[in-house]
C-alpha positions as a Markdown table, in Angstrom:
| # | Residue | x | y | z |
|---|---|---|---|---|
| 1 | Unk | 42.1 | -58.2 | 9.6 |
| 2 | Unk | 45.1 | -60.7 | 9.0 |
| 3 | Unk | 48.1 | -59.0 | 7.5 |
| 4 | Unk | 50.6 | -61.3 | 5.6 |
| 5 | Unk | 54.7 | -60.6 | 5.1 |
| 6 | Unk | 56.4 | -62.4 | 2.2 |
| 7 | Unk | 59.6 | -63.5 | 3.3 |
| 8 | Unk | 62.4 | -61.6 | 1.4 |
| 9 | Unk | 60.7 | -57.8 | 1.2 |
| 10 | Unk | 59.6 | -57.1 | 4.1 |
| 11 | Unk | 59.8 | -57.7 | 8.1 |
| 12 | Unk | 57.7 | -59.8 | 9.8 |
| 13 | Unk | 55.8 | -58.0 | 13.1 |
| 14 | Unk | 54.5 | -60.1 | 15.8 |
| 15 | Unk | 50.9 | -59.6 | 14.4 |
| 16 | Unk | 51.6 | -61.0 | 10.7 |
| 17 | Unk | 51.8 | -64.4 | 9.2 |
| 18 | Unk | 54.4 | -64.8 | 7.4 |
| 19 | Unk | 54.3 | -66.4 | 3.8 |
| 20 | Unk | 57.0 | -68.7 | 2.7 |
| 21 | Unk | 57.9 | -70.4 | -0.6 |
| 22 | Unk | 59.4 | -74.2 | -0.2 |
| 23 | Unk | 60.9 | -74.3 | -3.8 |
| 24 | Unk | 60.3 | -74.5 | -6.6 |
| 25 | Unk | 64.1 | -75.9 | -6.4 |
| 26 | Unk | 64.4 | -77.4 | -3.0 |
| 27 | Unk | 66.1 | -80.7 | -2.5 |
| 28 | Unk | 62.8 | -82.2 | -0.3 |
| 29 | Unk | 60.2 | -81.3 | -3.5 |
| 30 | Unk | 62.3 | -83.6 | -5.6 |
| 31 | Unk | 62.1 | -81.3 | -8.5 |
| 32 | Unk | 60.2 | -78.6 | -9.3 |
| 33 | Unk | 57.2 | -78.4 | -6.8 |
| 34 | Unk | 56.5 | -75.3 | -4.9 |
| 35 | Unk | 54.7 | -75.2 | -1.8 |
| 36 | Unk | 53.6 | -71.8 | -0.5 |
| 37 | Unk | 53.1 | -71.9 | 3.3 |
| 38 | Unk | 51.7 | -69.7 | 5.7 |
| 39 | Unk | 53.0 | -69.8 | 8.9 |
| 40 | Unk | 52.8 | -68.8 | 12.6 |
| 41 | Unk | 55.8 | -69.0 | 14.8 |
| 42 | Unk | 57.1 | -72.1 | 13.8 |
| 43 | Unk | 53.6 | -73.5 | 12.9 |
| 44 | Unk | 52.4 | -73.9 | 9.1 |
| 45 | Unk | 49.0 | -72.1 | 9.0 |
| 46 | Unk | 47.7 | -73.1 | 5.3 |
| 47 | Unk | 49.8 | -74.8 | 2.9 |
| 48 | Unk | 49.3 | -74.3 | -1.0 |
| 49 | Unk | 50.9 | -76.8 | -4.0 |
| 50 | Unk | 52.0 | -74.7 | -6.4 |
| 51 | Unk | 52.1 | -77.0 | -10.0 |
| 52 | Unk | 52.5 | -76.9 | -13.5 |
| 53 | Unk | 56.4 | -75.9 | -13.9 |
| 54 | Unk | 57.3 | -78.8 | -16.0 |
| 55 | Unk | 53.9 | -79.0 | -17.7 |
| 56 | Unk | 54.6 | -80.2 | -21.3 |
| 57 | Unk | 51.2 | -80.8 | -22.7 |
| 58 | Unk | 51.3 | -84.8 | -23.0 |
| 59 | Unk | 47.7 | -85.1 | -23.5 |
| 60 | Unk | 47.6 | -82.8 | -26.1 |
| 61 | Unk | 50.4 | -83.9 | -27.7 |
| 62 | Unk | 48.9 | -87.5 | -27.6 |
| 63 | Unk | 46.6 | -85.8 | -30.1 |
| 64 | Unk | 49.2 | -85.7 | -32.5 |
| 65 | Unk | 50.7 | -89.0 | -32.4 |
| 66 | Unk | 49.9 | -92.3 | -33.1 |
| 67 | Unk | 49.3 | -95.4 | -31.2 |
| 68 | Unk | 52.6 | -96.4 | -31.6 |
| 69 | Unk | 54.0 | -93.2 | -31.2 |
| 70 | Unk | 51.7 | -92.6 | -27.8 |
| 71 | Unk | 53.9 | -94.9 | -26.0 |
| 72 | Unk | 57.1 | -92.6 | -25.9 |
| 73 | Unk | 55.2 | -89.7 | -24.5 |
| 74 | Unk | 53.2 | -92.1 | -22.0 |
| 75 | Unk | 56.4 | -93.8 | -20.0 |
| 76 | Unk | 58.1 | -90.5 | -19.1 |
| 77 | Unk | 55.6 | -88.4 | -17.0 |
| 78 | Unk | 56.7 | -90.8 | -13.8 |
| 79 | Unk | 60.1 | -91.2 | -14.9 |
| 80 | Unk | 60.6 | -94.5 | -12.1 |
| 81 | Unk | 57.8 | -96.1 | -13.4 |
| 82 | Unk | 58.4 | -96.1 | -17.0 |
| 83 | Unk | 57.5 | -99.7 | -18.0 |
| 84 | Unk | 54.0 | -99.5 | -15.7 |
| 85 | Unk | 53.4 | -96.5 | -17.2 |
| 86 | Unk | 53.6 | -97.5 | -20.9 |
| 87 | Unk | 51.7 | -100.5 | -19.9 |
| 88 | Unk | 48.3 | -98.4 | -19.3 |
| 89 | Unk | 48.3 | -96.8 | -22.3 |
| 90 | Unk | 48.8 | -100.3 | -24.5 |
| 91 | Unk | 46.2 | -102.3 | -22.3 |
| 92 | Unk | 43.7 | -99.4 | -22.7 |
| 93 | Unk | 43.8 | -99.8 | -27.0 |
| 94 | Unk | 44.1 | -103.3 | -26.9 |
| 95 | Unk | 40.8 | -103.1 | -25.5 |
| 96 | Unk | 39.6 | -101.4 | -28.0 |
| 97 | Unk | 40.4 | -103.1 | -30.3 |
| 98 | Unk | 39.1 | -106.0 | -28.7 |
| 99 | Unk | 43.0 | -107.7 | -28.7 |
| 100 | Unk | 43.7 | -111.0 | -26.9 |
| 101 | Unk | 47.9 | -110.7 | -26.2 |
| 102 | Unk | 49.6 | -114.2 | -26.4 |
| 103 | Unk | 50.1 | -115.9 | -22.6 |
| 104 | Unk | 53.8 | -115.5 | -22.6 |
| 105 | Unk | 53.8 | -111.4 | -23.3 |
| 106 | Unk | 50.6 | -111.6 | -20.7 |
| 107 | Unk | 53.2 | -113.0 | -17.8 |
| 108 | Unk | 56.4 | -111.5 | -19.2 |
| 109 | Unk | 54.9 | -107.8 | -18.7 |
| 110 | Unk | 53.3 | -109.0 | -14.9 |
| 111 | Unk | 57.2 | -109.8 | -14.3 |
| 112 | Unk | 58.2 | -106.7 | -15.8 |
| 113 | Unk | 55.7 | -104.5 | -14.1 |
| 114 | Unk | 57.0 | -106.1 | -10.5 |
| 115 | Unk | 60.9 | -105.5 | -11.2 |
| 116 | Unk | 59.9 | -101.9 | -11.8 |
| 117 | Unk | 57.8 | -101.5 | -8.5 |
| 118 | Unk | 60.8 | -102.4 | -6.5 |
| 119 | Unk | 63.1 | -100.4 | -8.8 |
| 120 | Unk | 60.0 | -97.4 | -8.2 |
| 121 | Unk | 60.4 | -97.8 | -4.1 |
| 122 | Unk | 64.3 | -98.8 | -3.7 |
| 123 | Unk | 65.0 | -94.7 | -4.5 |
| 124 | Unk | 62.1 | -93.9 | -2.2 |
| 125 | Unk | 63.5 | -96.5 | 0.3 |
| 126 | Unk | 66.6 | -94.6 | -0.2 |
| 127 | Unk | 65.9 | -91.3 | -0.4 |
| 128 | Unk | 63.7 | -90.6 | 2.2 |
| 129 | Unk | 66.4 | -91.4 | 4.9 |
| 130 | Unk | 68.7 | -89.2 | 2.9 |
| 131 | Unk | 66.4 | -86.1 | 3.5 |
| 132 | Unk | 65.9 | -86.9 | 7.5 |
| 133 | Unk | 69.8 | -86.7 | 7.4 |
| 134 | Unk | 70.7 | -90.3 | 6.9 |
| 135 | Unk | 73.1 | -91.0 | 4.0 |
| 136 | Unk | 73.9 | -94.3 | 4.2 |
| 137 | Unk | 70.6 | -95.8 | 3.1 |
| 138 | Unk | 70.6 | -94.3 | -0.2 |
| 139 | Unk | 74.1 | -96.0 | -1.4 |
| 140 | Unk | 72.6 | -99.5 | -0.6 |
| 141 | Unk | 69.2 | -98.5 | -2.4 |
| 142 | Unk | 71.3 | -98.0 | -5.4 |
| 143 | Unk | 73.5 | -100.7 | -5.3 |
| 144 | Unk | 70.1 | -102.6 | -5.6 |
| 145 | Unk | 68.6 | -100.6 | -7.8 |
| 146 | Unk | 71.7 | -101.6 | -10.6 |
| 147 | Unk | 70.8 | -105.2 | -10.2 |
| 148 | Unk | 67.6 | -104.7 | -11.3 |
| 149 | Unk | 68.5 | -101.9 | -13.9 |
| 150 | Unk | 70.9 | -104.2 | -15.9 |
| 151 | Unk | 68.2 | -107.1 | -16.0 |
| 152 | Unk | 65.7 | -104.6 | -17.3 |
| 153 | Unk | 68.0 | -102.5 | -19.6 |
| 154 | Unk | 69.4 | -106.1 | -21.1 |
| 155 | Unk | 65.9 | -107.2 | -21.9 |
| 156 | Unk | 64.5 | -104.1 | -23.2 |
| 157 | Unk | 67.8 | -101.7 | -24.4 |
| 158 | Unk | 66.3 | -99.1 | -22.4 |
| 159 | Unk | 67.5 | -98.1 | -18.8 |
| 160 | Unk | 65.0 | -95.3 | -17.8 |
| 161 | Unk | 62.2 | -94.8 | -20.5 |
| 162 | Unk | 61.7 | -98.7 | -21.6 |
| 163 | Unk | 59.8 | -98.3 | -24.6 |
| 164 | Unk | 59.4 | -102.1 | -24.4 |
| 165 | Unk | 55.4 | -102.2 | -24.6 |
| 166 | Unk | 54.0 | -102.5 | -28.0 |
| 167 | Unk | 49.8 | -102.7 | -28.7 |
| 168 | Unk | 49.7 | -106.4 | -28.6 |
| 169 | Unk | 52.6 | -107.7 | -26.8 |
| 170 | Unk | 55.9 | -106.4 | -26.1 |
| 171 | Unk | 58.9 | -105.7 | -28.8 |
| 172 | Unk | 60.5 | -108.7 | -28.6 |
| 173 | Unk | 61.1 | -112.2 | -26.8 |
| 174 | Unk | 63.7 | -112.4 | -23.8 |
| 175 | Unk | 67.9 | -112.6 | -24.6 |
| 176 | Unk | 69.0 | -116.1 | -24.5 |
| 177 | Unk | 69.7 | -117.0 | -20.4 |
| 178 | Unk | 68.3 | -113.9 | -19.2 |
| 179 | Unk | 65.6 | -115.7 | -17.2 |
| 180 | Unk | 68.3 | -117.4 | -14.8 |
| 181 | Unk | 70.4 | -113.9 | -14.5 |
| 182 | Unk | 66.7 | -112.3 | -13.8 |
| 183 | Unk | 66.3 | -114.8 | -11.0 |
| 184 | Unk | 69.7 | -114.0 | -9.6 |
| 185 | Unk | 69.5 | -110.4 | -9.6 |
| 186 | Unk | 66.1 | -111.0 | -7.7 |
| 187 | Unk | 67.8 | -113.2 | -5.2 |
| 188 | Unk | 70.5 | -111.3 | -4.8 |
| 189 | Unk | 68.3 | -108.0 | -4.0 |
| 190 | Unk | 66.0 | -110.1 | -1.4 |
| 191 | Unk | 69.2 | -111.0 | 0.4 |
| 192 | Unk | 70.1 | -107.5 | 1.2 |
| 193 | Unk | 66.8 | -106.0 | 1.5 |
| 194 | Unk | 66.9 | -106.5 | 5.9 |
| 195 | Unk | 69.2 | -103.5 | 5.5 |
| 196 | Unk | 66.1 | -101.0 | 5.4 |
| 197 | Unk | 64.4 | -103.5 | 8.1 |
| 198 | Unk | 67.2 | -102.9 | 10.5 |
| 199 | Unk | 69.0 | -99.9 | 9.2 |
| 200 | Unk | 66.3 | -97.6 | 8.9 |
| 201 | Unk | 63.5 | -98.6 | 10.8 |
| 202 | Unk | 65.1 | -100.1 | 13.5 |
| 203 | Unk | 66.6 | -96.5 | 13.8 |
| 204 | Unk | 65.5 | -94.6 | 16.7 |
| 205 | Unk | 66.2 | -91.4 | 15.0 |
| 206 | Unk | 64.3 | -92.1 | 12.1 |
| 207 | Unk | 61.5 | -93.6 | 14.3 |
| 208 | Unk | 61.3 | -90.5 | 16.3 |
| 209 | Unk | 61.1 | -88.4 | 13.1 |
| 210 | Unk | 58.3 | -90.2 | 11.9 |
| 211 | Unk | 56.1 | -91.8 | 14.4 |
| 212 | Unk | 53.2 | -89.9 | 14.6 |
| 213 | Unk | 53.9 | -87.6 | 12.4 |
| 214 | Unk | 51.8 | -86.4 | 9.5 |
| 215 | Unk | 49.1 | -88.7 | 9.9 |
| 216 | Unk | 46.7 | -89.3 | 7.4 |
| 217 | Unk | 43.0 | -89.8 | 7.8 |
| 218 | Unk | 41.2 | -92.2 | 5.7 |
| 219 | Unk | 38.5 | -89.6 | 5.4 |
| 220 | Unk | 41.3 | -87.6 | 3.8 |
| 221 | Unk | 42.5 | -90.6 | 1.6 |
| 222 | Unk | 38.6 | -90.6 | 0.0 |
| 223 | Unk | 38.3 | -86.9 | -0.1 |
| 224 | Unk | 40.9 | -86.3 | -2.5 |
| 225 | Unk | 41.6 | -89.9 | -4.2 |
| 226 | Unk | 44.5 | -90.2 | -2.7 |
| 227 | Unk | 46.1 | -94.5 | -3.7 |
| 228 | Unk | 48.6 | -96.5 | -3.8 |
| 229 | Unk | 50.9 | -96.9 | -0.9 |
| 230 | Unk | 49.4 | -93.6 | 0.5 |
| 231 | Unk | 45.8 | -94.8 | 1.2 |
| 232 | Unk | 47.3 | -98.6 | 2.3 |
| 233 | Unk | 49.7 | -96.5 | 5.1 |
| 234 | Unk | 46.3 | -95.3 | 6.3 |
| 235 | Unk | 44.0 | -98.4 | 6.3 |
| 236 | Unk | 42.6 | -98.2 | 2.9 |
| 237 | Unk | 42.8 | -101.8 | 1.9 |
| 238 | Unk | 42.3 | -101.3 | -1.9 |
| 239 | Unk | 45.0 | -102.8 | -4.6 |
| 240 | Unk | 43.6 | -103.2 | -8.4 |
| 241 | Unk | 46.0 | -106.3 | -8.8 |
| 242 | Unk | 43.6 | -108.0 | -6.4 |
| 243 | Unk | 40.8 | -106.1 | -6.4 |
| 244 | Unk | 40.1 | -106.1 | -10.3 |
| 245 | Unk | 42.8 | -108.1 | -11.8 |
| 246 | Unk | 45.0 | -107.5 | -14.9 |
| 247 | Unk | 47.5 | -109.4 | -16.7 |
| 248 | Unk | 48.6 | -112.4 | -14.7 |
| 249 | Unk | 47.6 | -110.9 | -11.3 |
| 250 | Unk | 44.3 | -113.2 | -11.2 |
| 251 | Unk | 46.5 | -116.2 | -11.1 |
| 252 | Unk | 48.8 | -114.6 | -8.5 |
| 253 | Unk | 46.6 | -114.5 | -5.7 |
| 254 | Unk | 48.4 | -116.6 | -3.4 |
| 255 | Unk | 51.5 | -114.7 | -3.5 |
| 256 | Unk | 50.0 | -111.3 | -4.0 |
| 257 | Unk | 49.7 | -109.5 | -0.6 |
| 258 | Unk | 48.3 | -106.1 | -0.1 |
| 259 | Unk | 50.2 | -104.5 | 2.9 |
| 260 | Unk | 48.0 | -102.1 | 5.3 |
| 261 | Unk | 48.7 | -100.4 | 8.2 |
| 262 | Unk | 46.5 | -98.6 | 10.4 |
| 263 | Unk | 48.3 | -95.3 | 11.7 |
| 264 | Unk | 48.8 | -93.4 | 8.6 |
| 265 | Unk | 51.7 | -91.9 | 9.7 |
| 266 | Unk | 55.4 | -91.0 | 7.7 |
| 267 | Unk | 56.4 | -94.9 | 9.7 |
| 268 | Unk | 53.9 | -96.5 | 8.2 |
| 269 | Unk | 53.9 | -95.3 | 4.9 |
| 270 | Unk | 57.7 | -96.0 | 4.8 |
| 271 | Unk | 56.7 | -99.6 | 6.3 |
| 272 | Unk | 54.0 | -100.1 | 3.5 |
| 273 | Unk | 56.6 | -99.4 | 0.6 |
| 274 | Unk | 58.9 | -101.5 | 2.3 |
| 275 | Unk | 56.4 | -104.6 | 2.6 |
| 276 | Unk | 55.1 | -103.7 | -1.0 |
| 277 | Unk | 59.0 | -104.3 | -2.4 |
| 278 | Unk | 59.6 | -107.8 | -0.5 |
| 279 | Unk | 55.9 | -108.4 | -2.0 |
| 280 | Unk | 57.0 | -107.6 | -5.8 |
| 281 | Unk | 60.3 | -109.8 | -5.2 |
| 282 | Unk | 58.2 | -112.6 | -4.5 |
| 283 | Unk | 55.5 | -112.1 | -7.4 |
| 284 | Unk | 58.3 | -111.8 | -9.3 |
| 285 | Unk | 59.7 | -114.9 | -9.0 |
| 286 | Unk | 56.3 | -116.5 | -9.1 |
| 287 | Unk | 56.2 | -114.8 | -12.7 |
| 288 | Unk | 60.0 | -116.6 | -13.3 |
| 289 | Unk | 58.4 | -120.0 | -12.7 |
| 290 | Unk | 55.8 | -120.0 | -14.7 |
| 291 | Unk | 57.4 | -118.3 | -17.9 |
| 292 | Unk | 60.4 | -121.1 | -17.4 |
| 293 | Unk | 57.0 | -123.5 | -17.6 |
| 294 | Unk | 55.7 | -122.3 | -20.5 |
| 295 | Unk | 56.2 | -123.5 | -24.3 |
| 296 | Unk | 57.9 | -121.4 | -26.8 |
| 297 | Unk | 55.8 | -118.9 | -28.7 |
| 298 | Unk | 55.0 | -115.0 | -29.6 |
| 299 | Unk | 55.1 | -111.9 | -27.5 |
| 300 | Unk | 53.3 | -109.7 | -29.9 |
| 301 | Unk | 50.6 | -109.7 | -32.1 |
| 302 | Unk | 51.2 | -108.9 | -36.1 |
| 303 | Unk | 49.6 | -105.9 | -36.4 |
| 304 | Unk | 48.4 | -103.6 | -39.8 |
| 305 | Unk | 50.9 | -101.0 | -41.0 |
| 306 | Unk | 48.3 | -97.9 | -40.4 |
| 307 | Unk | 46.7 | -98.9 | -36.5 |
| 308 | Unk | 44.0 | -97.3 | -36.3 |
| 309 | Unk | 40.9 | -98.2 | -32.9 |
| 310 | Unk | 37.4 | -98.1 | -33.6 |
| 311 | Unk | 35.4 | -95.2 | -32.9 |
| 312 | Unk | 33.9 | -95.4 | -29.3 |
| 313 | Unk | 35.9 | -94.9 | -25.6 |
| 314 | Unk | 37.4 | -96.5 | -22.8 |
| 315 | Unk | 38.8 | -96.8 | -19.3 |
| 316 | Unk | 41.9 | -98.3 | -18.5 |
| 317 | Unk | 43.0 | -98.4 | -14.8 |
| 318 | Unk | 46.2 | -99.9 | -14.0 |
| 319 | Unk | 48.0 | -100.0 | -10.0 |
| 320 | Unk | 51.5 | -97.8 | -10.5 |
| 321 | Unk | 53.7 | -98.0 | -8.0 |
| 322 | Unk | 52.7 | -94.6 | -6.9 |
| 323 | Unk | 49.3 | -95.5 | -6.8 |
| 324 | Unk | 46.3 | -95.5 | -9.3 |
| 325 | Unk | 46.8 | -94.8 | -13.0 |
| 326 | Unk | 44.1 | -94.2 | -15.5 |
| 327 | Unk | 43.8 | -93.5 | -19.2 |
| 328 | Unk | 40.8 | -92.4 | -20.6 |
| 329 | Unk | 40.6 | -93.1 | -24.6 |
| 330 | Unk | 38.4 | -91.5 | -27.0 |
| 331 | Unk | 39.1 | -92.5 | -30.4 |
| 332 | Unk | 37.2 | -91.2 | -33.8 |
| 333 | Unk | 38.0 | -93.9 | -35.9 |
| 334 | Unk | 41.4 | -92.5 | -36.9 |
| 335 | Unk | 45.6 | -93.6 | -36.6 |
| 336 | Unk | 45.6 | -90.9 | -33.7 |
| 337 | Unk | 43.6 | -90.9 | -30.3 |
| 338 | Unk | 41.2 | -88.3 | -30.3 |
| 339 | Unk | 41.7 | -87.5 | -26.6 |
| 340 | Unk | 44.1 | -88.9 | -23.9 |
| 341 | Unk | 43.4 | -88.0 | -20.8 |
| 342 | Unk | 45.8 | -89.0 | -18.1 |
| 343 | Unk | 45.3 | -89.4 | -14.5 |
| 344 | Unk | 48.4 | -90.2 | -12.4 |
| 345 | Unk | 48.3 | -91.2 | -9.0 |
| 346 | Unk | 51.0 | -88.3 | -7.8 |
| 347 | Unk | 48.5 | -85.6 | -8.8 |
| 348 | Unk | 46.3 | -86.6 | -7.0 |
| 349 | Unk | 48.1 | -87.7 | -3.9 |
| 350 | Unk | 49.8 | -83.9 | -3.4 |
| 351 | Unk | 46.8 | -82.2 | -3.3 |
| 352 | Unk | 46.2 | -84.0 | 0.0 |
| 353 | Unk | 48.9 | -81.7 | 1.5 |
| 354 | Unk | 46.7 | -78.9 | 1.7 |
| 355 | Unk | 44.7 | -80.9 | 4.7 |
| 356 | Unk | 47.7 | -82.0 | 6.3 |
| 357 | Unk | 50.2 | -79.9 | 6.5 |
| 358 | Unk | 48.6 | -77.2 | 8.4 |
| 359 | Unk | 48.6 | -77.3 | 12.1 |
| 360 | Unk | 52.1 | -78.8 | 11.6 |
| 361 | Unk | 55.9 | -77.9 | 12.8 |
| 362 | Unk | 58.3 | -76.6 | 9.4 |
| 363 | Unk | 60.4 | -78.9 | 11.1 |
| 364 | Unk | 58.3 | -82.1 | 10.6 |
| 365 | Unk | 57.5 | -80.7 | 6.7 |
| 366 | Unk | 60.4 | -82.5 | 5.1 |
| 367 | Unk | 59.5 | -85.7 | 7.2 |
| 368 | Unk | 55.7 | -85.4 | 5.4 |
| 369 | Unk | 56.5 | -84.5 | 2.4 |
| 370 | Unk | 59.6 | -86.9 | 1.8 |
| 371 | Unk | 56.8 | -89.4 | 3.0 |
| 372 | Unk | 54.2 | -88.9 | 0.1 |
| 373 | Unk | 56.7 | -90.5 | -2.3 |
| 374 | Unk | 55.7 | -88.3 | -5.5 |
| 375 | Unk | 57.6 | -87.4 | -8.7 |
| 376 | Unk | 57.2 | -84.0 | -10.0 |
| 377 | Unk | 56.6 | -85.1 | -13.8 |
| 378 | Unk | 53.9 | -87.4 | -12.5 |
| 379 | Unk | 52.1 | -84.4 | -11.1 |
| 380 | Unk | 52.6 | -81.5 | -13.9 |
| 381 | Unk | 52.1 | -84.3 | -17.3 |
């Protein structure tokens, strides 16, 4: 019979497992994420995700709101990818409503999506370093990061939570110049961006920290739906912006590249969001270009006082920086959706921990976890 000591009332003997609690406030859960590991000797046993503590019911309060209103609720669950998040929610009632959005809100929200997927992995590219025990990474991640921030709060007012998607187009056209200052801030990130190339993974530390460590099987990857730059990291070669287009990504194909690698370790899931971020930079200056080509017109469509969607449902899936994003409508007929339901790629993504964690050192713990680039709010909803 296996006896089990929770750390903190009681002492462990040399026949017990003993149980301990990372979080729910520890500075490698990045909020408040509880794991609760068993371990033996210095080896993790089972390892449990322990969710829900800052559930605030955003479907059900979806419920309650219209489709205008939706849009506020929908960009804050993954707090760095507020723009993509918002996105999902609009494309899955235009659809709905059967709603063609004009060509220039089409390519403006492709550009807007891409500066908020580099925005999304500059604080992982940052912050990951920062819990192996390397600071200096983080202060150039964030001097990049305010490039990007001021080009994206100048077009939209908004510096976190956006709120620049509307059902039909976006809120408004761009501020006079801001296309050149866009391009600038984009050329002025790429510029600096070698800095993780020879800062952090030409490290021999951070190498040694991460090769080999926490490696991720592709059967694992299927098992639990695990996406995004998770699954690339271990061979999965699946991206929706190729693989089933939206917005402008069709037309994109010859800049858009889908980075892989084959080890599934923390090193190559640190080299895929690296590779993924000089990727975005470049479709985002594809997207400059061809909004500088195009005539002058709308970014929204007029649309009634009272929206309401025609009874019937949908599936909208979109590729978040994080990974894969879907919103599954269900509408009555009515101003409010009848049922939201939510599926963000972090939720998913942690509950692969449970297979891979155990057998593993504490010591390499951070390293893995750091390494499955999640946010907290994305998990809970």
């Amino acid at each position: 019979m296996t006896q089990t000591t929770t750390v903190g009332i009681g002492g462990a003997a040399e026949s017990t497992d003993m149980v301990l609690n990372i979080g729910p406030q520890h500075p490698s859960t990045h909020g408040v994420l509880r794991l609760r590991l068993v371990l033996d000797g210095e080896r993790i046993g089972a390892a449990e995700p322990v969710i829900g503590y800052m559930h605030r019911g955003a479907e059900k309060l979806f419920e309650a709101r219209d489709y205008r209103q939706i849009i506020v609720l929908a960009n804050r669950h993954d707090w760095l990818s507020a723009f993509s998040s918002e996105l999902g929610v609009v494309l899955g009632v235009e659809r709905m409503l059967g709603m063609e959005v004009p060509e220039r809100a089409v390519w403006l929200r492709t550009l807007l999506a891409e500066l908020n997927r580099v925005l999304n992995h500059l604080m992982f590219l940052g912050s990951y370093p920062l819990e192996l025990g390397g600071i200096t990474p983080v202060f150039h991640a964030f001097r990049e990061r305010e490039e990007l921030q001021n080009v994206m709060e100048e077009v939209s007012g908004g510096r976190m939570h956006y709120m620049f998607n509307r059902v039909g187009g976006l809120k408004e056209d761009l501020p006079a110049g801001w296309l050149g200052r866009a391009r600038r801030a984009v050329a002025d990130v790429r510029s600096r961006m070698d800095v993780f190339d020879r800062l952090v993974l030409g490290n021999e530390i951070f190498r040694g920290r991460t090769r080999d460590v926490g490696t991720l099987a592709p059967e694992t990857v299927h098992a639990y739906g695990v996406s995004g730059p998770l699954a690339r990291a271990s061979g999965v070669d699946f991206d929706l912006r190729r693989d089933e287009p939206y917005l402008a990504y069709g037309e994109l194909g010859d800049v858009l590249r889908v980075v892989t690698r084959p080890e599934g370790d923390c090193l190559a899931r640190f080299e895929v969001l690296l590779g993924q971020a000089h990727n975005s930079l470049d479709l985002a200056d594809a997207c400059l270009d061809r909004i500088a080509d195009l005539p002058p017109g709308p970014v929204n469509q007029r649309l009634p006082k009272v929206l309401k969607a025609p009874e019937g449902a949908t599936y909208t899936w979109t590729e978040n920086p994080l990974g894969l994003n879907g919103y599954y409508l269900v509408s009555k007929g009515e101003k409010t959706p009848y049922r939201l339901k939510l599926r963000s790629a972090s939720y998913n993504n942690i509950q692969a921990l449970t297979e891979l964690l155990p057998g593993t050192l504490v010591a390499d713990m951070v390293a893995i976890l750091g390494s499955f680039f999640f946010v907290v709010g994305d998990i809970d909803k």
